[in-house]
CSV table of C-alpha atoms in Angstrom, one decimal:
chain,number,residue,atom,x,y,z
A,1,MET,CA,0.0,0.1,0.0
A,2,THR,CA,1.4,3.4,-1.0
A,3,ASN,CA,2.6,5.5,1.9
A,4,LEU,CA,1.8,9.5,1.7
A,5,GLY,CA,5.1,10.9,3.2
A,6,VAL,CA,5.0,14.1,5.4
A,7,GLU,CA,5.7,17.9,4.8
A,8,LEU,CA,8.7,19.5,6.7
A,9,GLU,CA,9.3,23.1,7.1
A,10,ILE,CA,12.3,24.1,9.0
A,11,ASN,CA,12.6,28.0,9.7
A,12,GLN,CA,15.8,29.8,10.8
A,13,LEU,CA,16.7,26.9,12.9
A,14,GLU,CA,19.9,27.5,14.8
A,15,LYS,CA,21.7,25.1,17.0
A,16,SER,CA,24.8,26.0,19.4
A,17,PHE,CA,26.8,23.5,21.9
A,18,GLY,CA,28.1,26.2,24.2
A,19,HIS,CA,30.3,28.8,22.1
A,20,LEU,CA,30.3,26.5,19.1
A,21,GLU,CA,27.6,27.2,16.4
A,22,VAL,CA,26.5,24.1,14.6
A,23,LEU,CA,23.5,25.3,12.4
A,24,ARG,CA,22.9,28.7,11.2
A,25,GLU,CA,19.8,30.3,9.9
A,26,VAL,CA,18.7,27.0,8.4
A,27,ASP,CA,15.8,27.4,6.1
A,28,LEU,CA,14.2,24.2,4.5
A,29,ARG,CA,11.0,23.0,3.1
A,30,ILE,CA,10.4,19.3,2.0
A,31,ASN,CA,7.4,18.3,0.3
A,32,PRO,CA,5.2,15.0,1.2
A,33,GLY,CA,7.3,12.0,-0.7
A,34,GLU,CA,10.2,13.6,-1.6
A,35,PHE,CA,13.8,12.3,-1.5
A,36,ILE,CA,15.9,14.7,0.0
A,37,ALA,CA,20.0,14.3,0.2
A,38,ILE,CA,22.0,16.5,2.4
A,39,VAL,CA,25.9,16.5,1.8
A,40,GLY,CA,28.9,18.6,2.7
A,41,LYS,CA,32.3,18.5,4.7
A,42,SER,CA,32.5,16.5,7.8
A,43,GLY,CA,31.5,18.6,10.9
A,44,CYS,CA,29.2,21.0,8.8
A,45,GLY,CA,26.0,20.1,10.3
A,46,LYS,CA,24.3,17.4,8.1
A,47,SER,CA,23.9,15.0,11.2
A,48,THR,CA,22.6,17.5,13.6
A,49,LEU,CA,20.3,18.8,11.4
A,50,LEU,CA,18.9,15.2,10.8
A,51,ARG,CA,18.5,14.9,14.6
A,52,HIS,CA,16.5,17.8,15.0
A,53,ILE,CA,14.1,16.4,12.2
A,54,ALA,CA,14.0,13.4,14.3
A,55,GLY,CA,13.1,15.3,17.3
A,56,LEU,CA,16.6,13.8,19.3
A,57,GLU,CA,17.8,17.3,19.6
A,58,LYS,CA,16.2,20.7,20.9
A,59,ALA,CA,17.1,23.6,18.5
A,60,THR,CA,18.5,26.7,20.1
A,61,THR,CA,16.5,29.2,18.1
A,62,GLY,CA,14.0,28.5,15.4
A,63,GLU,CA,11.7,25.7,14.6
A,64,VAL,CA,10.4,22.4,12.8
A,65,LYS,CA,7.2,22.1,11.4
A,66,GLN,CA,5.7,18.8,10.4
A,67,ASP,CA,2.4,18.7,8.5
A,68,ASP,CA,2.1,22.3,9.8
A,69,ILE,CA,2.3,21.1,13.8
A,70,LEU,CA,5.5,22.0,15.2
A,71,LEU,CA,7.6,19.4,16.5
A,72,ASP,CA,8.2,19.6,20.0
A,73,GLY,CA,9.9,15.9,21.1
A,74,LEU,CA,10.3,13.0,19.5
A,75,ASN,CA,9.3,12.6,15.9
A,76,LYS,CA,6.8,9.5,16.1
A,77,GLN,CA,6.1,9.7,12.4
A,78,ALA,CA,9.9,9.1,11.5
A,79,ARG,CA,12.3,6.2,11.6
A,80,ILE,CA,16.1,6.6,11.4
A,81,MET,CA,18.8,4.4,10.1
A,82,PHE,CA,22.4,4.5,11.0
A,83,GLN,CA,25.8,3.7,9.6
A,84,ASP,CA,25.9,0.9,12.1
A,85,ALA,CA,23.0,-1.5,12.0
A,86,ARG,CA,22.7,-1.8,15.9
A,87,LEU,CA,21.3,-5.3,15.7
A,88,LEU,CA,20.7,-6.9,19.3
A,89,PRO,CA,22.6,-10.0,19.2
A,90,TRP,CA,20.4,-11.8,21.8
A,91,LEU,CA,17.4,-11.6,19.3
A,92,THR,CA,16.6,-13.7,16.3
A,93,VAL,CA,16.8,-11.7,13.2
A,94,LEU,CA,12.7,-11.3,12.9
A,95,GLU,CA,12.7,-10.2,16.5
A,96,ASN,CA,15.3,-7.6,15.8
A,97,VAL,CA,13.1,-6.3,13.0
A,98,GLY,CA,9.8,-6.3,15.5
A,99,VAL,CA,11.8,-4.6,18.2
A,100,GLY,CA,10.2,-0.9,17.5
A,101,LEU,CA,6.5,-2.4,17.2
A,102,GLY,CA,6.0,-3.1,20.7
A,103,LEU,CA,3.5,-5.4,22.1
A,104,LYS,CA,1.0,-5.1,19.3
A,105,LYS,CA,-0.5,-8.6,18.7
A,106,GLU,CA,0.3,-8.0,14.8
A,107,TRP,CA,4.0,-7.3,15.3
A,108,MET,CA,5.2,-10.7,13.8
A,109,GLU,CA,3.4,-10.3,10.5
A,110,GLN,CA,4.5,-6.7,10.4
A,111,ALA,CA,7.7,-7.8,10.9
A,112,LYS,CA,7.5,-10.8,8.6
A,113,TRP,CA,6.3,-8.1,5.9
A,114,ALA,CA,9.2,-5.8,6.5
A,115,LEU,CA,11.6,-8.6,5.8
A,116,GLN,CA,10.0,-9.6,2.5
A,117,GLN,CA,10.3,-6.0,1.4
A,118,VAL,CA,14.1,-6.3,1.9
A,119,GLY,CA,14.1,-9.7,0.3
A,120,LEU,CA,15.5,-11.7,3.7
A,121,GLU,CA,12.5,-13.3,4.6
A,122,GLU,CA,14.2,-16.6,4.9
A,123,ARG,CA,16.7,-15.7,7.7
A,124,ALA,CA,13.8,-14.5,9.9
A,125,LYS,CA,15.1,-17.2,12.6
A,126,GLU,CA,19.1,-16.8,12.2
A,127,TRP,CA,21.1,-14.7,14.7
A,128,PRO,CA,22.5,-11.4,13.5
A,129,ALA,CA,26.1,-12.8,14.0
A,130,VAL,CA,25.9,-14.9,10.6
A,131,LEU,CA,24.9,-11.9,8.5
A,132,SER,CA,27.2,-10.3,6.4
A,133,GLY,CA,27.5,-6.3,6.5
A,134,GLY,CA,25.4,-5.6,3.8
A,135,GLN,CA,22.6,-8.4,5.0
A,136,LYS,CA,22.7,-6.7,8.8
A,137,GLN,CA,21.9,-3.4,7.0
A,138,ARG,CA,19.0,-4.9,5.2
A,139,ILE,CA,17.3,-5.9,8.6
A,140,ALA,CA,18.1,-2.7,9.6
A,141,LEU,CA,16.4,-1.4,6.9
A,142,ALA,CA,13.3,-3.5,7.4
A,143,ARG,CA,13.2,-2.7,11.0
A,144,ALA,CA,12.7,0.9,9.9
A,145,LEU,CA,9.9,-0.1,7.5
A,146,ALA,CA,8.3,-2.4,9.9
A,147,SER,CA,6.0,0.4,11.5
A,148,LYS,CA,5.5,1.9,8.0
A,149,PRO,CA,6.7,5.1,8.6
A,150,LYS,CA,5.9,8.7,6.7
A,151,LEU,CA,9.5,9.8,7.3
A,152,MET,CA,12.5,7.9,6.6
A,153,LEU,CA,16.1,9.3,7.8
A,154,LEU,CA,19.0,7.8,6.8
A,155,ASP,CA,22.6,9.0,8.3
A,156,GLU,CA,25.3,7.7,6.2
A,157,PRO,CA,23.6,4.0,6.2
A,158,LEU,CA,25.7,2.6,3.7
A,159,GLY,CA,29.0,4.3,4.3
A,160,ALA,CA,30.7,0.9,5.6
A,161,LEU,CA,29.6,-1.4,2.7
A,162,ASP,CA,31.8,-2.4,0.1
A,163,ALA,CA,31.1,-0.7,-3.7
A,164,LEU,CA,29.1,-3.6,-4.8
A,165,THR,CA,27.1,-3.9,-1.7
A,166,ARG,CA,26.5,-0.4,-1.4
A,167,LEU,CA,25.0,-0.3,-5.3
A,168,GLU,CA,22.8,-3.1,-4.5
A,169,MET,CA,21.8,-1.0,-1.1
A,170,GLN,CA,21.0,2.0,-3.2
A,171,LEU,CA,18.9,0.3,-5.7
A,172,LEU,CA,16.8,-1.2,-2.8
A,173,ILE,CA,16.4,1.9,-1.3
A,174,GLU,CA,14.9,3.8,-4.3
A,175,GLU,CA,12.8,0.7,-5.2
A,176,LEU,CA,11.1,0.8,-1.6
A,177,TRP,CA,10.9,4.7,-1.8
A,178,LEU,CA,9.2,4.7,-5.2
A,179,LYS,CA,6.7,2.0,-4.1
A,180,GLN,CA,6.0,3.5,-0.8
A,181,LYS,CA,6.7,7.3,-1.2
A,182,PHE,CA,7.7,7.9,2.4
A,183,THR,CA,9.4,11.5,2.6
A,184,THR,CA,13.4,10.5,2.7
A,185,ILE,CA,16.1,12.4,4.1
A,186,LEU,CA,19.7,10.9,3.1
A,187,VAL,CA,22.8,12.2,4.9
A,188,THR,CA,26.2,11.2,2.7
A,189,HIS,CA,29.4,12.2,1.8
A,190,ASP,CA,29.0,10.4,-1.6
A,191,MET,CA,28.0,13.0,-4.3
A,192,SER,CA,27.2,10.5,-6.9
A,193,GLU,CA,25.0,8.7,-4.4
A,194,ALA,CA,23.4,12.0,-3.5
A,195,ILE,CA,22.6,12.5,-7.3
A,196,LYS,CA,21.5,9.1,-8.2
A,197,LEU,CA,18.9,8.8,-5.5
A,198,ALA,CA,17.5,12.1,-4.5
A,199,ASP,CA,15.0,14.7,-6.2
A,200,ARG,CA,16.8,17.5,-4.6
A,201,VAL,CA,20.7,17.8,-3.2
A,202,ILE,CA,20.8,20.1,0.0
A,203,LEU,CA,24.7,21.5,0.5
A,204,ILE,CA,25.3,22.1,4.2
A,205,GLU,CA,28.5,24.9,4.7
A,206,ASN,CA,29.5,25.7,8.3
A,207,GLY,CA,25.8,25.0,9.6
A,208,SER,CA,24.0,26.9,6.7
A,209,VAL,CA,22.4,25.7,3.2
A,210,LYS,CA,24.9,26.9,0.8
A,211,LEU,CA,22.7,25.2,-2.4
A,212,ASP,CA,19.8,23.6,-3.0
A,213,LEU,CA,20.0,21.5,-6.2
A,214,ARG,CA,17.1,19.9,-7.9
A,215,ILE,CA,17.7,16.8,-10.0
A,216,ASP,CA,15.8,16.9,-13.0
A,217,LEU,CA,17.0,13.5,-14.2
A,218,PRO,CA,14.6,10.4,-15.3
A,219,ARG,CA,14.6,7.2,-13.0
A,220,PRO,CA,16.4,4.7,-12.9
A,221,ARG,CA,19.8,6.7,-13.2
A,222,THR,CA,22.8,5.8,-14.8
A,223,ARG,CA,26.4,7.5,-14.2
A,224,SER,CA,26.9,7.0,-17.5
A,225,ASN,CA,24.5,10.0,-18.6
A,226,PRO,CA,26.1,13.2,-19.6
A,227,LYS,CA,23.7,15.2,-17.3
A,228,PHE,CA,24.4,13.1,-14.5
A,229,ALA,CA,28.3,13.8,-14.7
A,230,LYS,CA,27.5,17.6,-15.2
A,231,LEU,CA,25.3,17.5,-12.0
A,232,GLU,CA,28.1,15.7,-10.0
A,233,GLU,CA,30.6,18.3,-11.3
A,234,GLU,CA,28.8,21.1,-10.1
A,235,LEU,CA,27.8,19.7,-6.9
A,236,LEU,CA,31.7,18.8,-6.3
A,237,SER,CA,32.5,22.3,-7.3
A,238,SER,CA,30.0,24.2,-4.7
A,239,VAL,CA,31.6,21.5,-2.1
A,240,LEU,CA,35.4,22.1,-2.8
A,241,GLY,CA,34.9,25.9,-3.5
A,242,LYS,CA,38.3,27.3,-3.1
A,243,GLN,CA,39.8,24.1,-2.8
A,244,LYS,CA,39.3,23.1,-6.0
A,245,LEU,CA,40.7,26.3,-7.7
A,246,ASP,CA,43.7,25.9,-5.8
A,247,LEU,CA,44.3,22.4,-6.8
A,248,GLN,CA,43.6,23.5,-10.3
A,249,GLU,CA,46.2,26.0,-9.9
A,250,HIS,CA,48.7,23.8,-8.4
A,251,ARG,CA,48.1,21.3,-11.6
A,252,MET,CA,48.6,24.1,-14.1
A,253,ARG,CA,52.1,25.2,-12.5
A,254,LYS,CA,53.3,21.6,-12.5
A,255,VAL,CA,52.6,21.4,-15.9
A,256,GLY,CA,54.4,24.6,-16.8
A,257,ASN,CA,57.2,23.3,-14.8
A,258,GLU,CA,57.5,20.3,-16.8
């Protein structure tokens, strides 16, 4: 069944830890069912922004609204997936998927449904220790799906995977999003991944939104598409900024001296 995602509106959001400003005047609007990727250098505020949307952090100033309602406390419509699968080793795969479902009578059916969505229903009775890294992340994704959330928050969930497994997981996440249309926010360092998956790529620099890039490419997207490469170059140029110019100048001097 198609799941209609939430609408998010972030207004003048700021967050400081002591004298350290992490987020500065962040304004962002996300439409229901939209897939957003957030990119930027380490320490720029990407994960802090995600934690505010999840309701895990309280803003210094500003606000986060969800479906026109001010978010105050834990976001019950959201599920979050991290780089570490965080499976409980003393529970079976099925029990791990059902952890967030509480004592509902139908928890087992919901957990089985979620496992089917990620293609691992046959591993339901096994222990996490026998799974590969990619399989563990599939289980973590199933756990997030089990409650049929309207908002999926992905904090570098594929960062520790090998290249092939990462590509497989990208395809799976895109397939599930297209089918269920929950609003999705992905934090990633991988510019290519951001362009492949997202409707919009948001670049955070020094705690502020520097770029909001719409990705007008048909799906499924391939990196061999010239438009894909052009968008990736534009995004990398924005991320690297002066650092890229300095690198280009260094290369020109090197060529000139040869």
